[in-house]
GROMACS .gro file of C-alpha atoms in nm:
model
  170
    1UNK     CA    1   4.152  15.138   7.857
    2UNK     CA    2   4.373  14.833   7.811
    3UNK     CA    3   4.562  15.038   7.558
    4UNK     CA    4   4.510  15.412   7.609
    5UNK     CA    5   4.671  15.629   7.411
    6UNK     CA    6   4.753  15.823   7.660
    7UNK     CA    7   4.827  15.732   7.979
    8UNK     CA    8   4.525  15.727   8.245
    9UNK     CA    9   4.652  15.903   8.478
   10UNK     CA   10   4.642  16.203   8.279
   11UNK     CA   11   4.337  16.164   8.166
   12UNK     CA   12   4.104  16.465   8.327
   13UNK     CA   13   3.774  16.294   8.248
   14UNK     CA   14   3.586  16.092   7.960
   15UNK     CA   15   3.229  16.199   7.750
   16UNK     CA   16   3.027  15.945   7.637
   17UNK     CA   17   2.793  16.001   7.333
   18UNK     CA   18   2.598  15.723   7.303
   19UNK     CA   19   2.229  15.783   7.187
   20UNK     CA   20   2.222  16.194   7.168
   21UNK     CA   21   2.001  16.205   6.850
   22UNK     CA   22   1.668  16.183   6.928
   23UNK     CA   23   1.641  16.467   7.200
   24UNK     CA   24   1.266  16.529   7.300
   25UNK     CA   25   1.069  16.755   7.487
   26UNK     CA   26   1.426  16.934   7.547
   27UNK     CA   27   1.489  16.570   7.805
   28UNK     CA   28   1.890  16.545   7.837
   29UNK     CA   29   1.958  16.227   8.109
   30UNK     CA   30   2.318  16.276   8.202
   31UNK     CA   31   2.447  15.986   8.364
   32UNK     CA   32   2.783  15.937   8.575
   33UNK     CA   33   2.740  16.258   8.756
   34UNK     CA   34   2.824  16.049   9.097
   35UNK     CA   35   3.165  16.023   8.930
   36UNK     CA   36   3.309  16.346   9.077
   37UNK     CA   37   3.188  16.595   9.290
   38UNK     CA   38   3.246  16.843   9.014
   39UNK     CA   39   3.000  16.762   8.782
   40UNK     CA   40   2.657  16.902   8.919
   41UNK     CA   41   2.725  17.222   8.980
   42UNK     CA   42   2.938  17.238   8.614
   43UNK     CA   43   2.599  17.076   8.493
   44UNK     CA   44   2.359  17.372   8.639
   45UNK     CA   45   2.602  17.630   8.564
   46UNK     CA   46   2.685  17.536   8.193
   47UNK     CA   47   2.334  17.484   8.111
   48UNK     CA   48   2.196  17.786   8.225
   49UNK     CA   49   2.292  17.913   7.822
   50UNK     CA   50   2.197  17.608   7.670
   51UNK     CA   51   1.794  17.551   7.848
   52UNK     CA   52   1.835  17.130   7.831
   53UNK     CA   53   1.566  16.949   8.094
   54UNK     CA   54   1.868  16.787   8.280
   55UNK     CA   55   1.805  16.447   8.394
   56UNK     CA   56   2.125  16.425   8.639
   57UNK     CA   57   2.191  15.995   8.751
   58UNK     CA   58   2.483  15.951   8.988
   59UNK     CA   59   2.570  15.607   8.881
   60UNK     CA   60   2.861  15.589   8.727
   61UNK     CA   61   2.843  15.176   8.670
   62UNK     CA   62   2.612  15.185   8.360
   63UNK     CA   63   2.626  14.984   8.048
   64UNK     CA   64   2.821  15.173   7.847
   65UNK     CA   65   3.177  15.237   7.757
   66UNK     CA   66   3.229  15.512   8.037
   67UNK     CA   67   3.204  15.173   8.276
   68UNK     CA   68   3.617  15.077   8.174
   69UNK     CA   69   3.729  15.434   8.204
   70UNK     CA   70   3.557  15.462   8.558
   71UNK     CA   71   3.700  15.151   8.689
   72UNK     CA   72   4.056  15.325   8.632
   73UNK     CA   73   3.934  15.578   8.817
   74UNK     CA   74   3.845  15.826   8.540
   75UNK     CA   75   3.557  16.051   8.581
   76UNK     CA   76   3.324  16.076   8.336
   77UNK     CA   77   2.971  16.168   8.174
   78UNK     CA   78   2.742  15.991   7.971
   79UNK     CA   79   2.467  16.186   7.757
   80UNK     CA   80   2.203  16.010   7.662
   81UNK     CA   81   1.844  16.116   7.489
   82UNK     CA   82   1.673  15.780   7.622
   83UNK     CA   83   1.550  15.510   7.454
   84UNK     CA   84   1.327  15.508   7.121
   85UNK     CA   85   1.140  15.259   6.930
   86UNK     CA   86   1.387  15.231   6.652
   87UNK     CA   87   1.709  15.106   6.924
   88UNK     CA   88   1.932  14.961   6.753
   89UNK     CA   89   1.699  14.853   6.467
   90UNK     CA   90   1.751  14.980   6.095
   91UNK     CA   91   1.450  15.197   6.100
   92UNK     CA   92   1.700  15.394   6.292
   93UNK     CA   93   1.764  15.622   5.989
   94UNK     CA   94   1.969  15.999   5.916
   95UNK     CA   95   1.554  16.115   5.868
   96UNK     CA   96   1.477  16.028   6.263
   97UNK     CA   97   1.734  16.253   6.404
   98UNK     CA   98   1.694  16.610   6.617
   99UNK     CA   99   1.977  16.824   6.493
  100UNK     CA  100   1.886  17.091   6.659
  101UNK     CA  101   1.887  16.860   6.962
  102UNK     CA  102   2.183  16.708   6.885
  103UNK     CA  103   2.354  17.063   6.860
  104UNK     CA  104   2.241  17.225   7.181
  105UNK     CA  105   2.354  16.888   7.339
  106UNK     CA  106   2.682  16.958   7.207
  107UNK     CA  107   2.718  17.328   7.266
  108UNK     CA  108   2.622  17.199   7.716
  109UNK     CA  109   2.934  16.922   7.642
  110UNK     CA  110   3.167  17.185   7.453
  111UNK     CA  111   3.120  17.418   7.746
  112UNK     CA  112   3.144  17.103   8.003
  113UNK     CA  113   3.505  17.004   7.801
  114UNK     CA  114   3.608  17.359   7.800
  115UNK     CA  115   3.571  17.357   8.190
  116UNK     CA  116   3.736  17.041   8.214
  117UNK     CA  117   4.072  17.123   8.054
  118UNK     CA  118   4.131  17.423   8.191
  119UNK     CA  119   4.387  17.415   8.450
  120UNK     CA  120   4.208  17.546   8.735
  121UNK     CA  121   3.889  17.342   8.729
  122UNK     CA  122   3.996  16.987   8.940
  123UNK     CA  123   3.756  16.715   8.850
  124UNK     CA  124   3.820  16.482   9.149
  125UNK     CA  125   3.712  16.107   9.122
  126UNK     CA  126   3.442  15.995   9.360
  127UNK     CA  127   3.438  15.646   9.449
  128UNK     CA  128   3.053  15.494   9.414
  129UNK     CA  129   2.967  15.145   9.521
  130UNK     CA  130   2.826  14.898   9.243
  131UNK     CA  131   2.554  14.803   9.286
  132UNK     CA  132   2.460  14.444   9.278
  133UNK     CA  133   2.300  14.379   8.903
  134UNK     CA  134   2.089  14.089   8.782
  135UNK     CA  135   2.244  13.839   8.584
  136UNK     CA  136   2.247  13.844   8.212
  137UNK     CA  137   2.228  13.520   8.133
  138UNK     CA  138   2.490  13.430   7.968
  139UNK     CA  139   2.459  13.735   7.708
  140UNK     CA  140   2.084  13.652   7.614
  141UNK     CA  141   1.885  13.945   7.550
  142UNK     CA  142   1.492  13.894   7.649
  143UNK     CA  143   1.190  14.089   7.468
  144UNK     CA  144   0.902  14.192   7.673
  145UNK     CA  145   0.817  14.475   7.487
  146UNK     CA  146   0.850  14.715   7.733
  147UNK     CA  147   1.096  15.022   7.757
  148UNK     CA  148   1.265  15.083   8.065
  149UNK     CA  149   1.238  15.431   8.189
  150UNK     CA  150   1.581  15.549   8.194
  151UNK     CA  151   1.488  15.946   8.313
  152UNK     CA  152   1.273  15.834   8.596
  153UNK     CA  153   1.297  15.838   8.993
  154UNK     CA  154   1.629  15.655   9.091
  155UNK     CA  155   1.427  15.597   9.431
  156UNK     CA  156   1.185  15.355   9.282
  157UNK     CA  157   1.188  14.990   9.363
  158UNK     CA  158   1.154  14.766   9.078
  159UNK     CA  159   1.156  14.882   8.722
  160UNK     CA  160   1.013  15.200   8.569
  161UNK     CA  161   0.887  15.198   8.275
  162UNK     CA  162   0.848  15.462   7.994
  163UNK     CA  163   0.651  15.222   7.679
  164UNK     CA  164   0.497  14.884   7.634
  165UNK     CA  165   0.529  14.810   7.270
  166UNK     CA  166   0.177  14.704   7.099
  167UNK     CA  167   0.214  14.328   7.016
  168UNK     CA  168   0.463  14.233   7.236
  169UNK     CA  169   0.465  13.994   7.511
  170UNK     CA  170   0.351  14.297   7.791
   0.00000   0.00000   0.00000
């Protein structure tokens, strides 16, 4: 966003597709949908076709790259399939991923886009507070061997949490 190739303000939303591959049990978490008050009912109506599990998660201040184009005040969506034990790890191979998944996540984002640039469909930015978040400490990363359960309850105190790795320190 520091150097957009086009300029911001004409920028009707951004799509983030981190982490799409690995779609199971039909689970699509779509995050950002507090971004604009747009989004949820383009969400139910585009996927009637499609049949995801929509996990819908208003917050709009995530870890990802849709975090710099929201603090311009660009609206956005981030798919995501959760996290798997292969993250970021190279067992995270071409052999592990859903295509099938991957496609009928992009035929619900095609639709989405096609909504999104026509030039009756307004895709308003809602402001959402940040949240306070916990330190990072100084960029560390800590292993419990647990996996945070990204699709759950955002009601919940405290952490969910989806796995606890055998062998590690949980």
């Amino acid at each position: 966003v520091a150097h957009p190739p086009v300029p911001l303000e004409t920028m009707v939303a951004y799509f983030n597709f981190d982490m799409v591959g690995r779609l199971r049990e039909n689970k699509l978490i779509v995050q950002a949908v507090g971004s604009s008050p747009a989004w949820r009912g383009m969400l139910e109506k585009r996927n009637i076709p499609v049949g995801l599990t929509l996990s819908p998660q208003d917050d709009p201040w995530l870890p990802t790259d849709l975090t710099s184009f929201y603090a311009q005040k660009v609206p956005g969506l981030a798919f995501f399939t959760d996290l798997h034990e292969d993250y970021n790890r190279p067992t995270d191979d071409v052999e592990t991923l859903n295509y099938e998944g991957m496609a009928k996540v992009a035929d619900l984002a095609r639709r989405l886009i096609d909504d999104a640039v026509n030039p009756a469909t307004v895709i308003e930015y809602a402001r959402v507070e940040q949240q306070a978040q916990p330190s990072s400490r100084m960029g560390r990363r800590v292993y419990t061997g647990m996996v945070p359960d990204f699709a759950g309850s955002t009601d919940v105190q405290g952490m969910r949490v989806s796995d606890v790795r055998a062998g590690g320190p949980a």
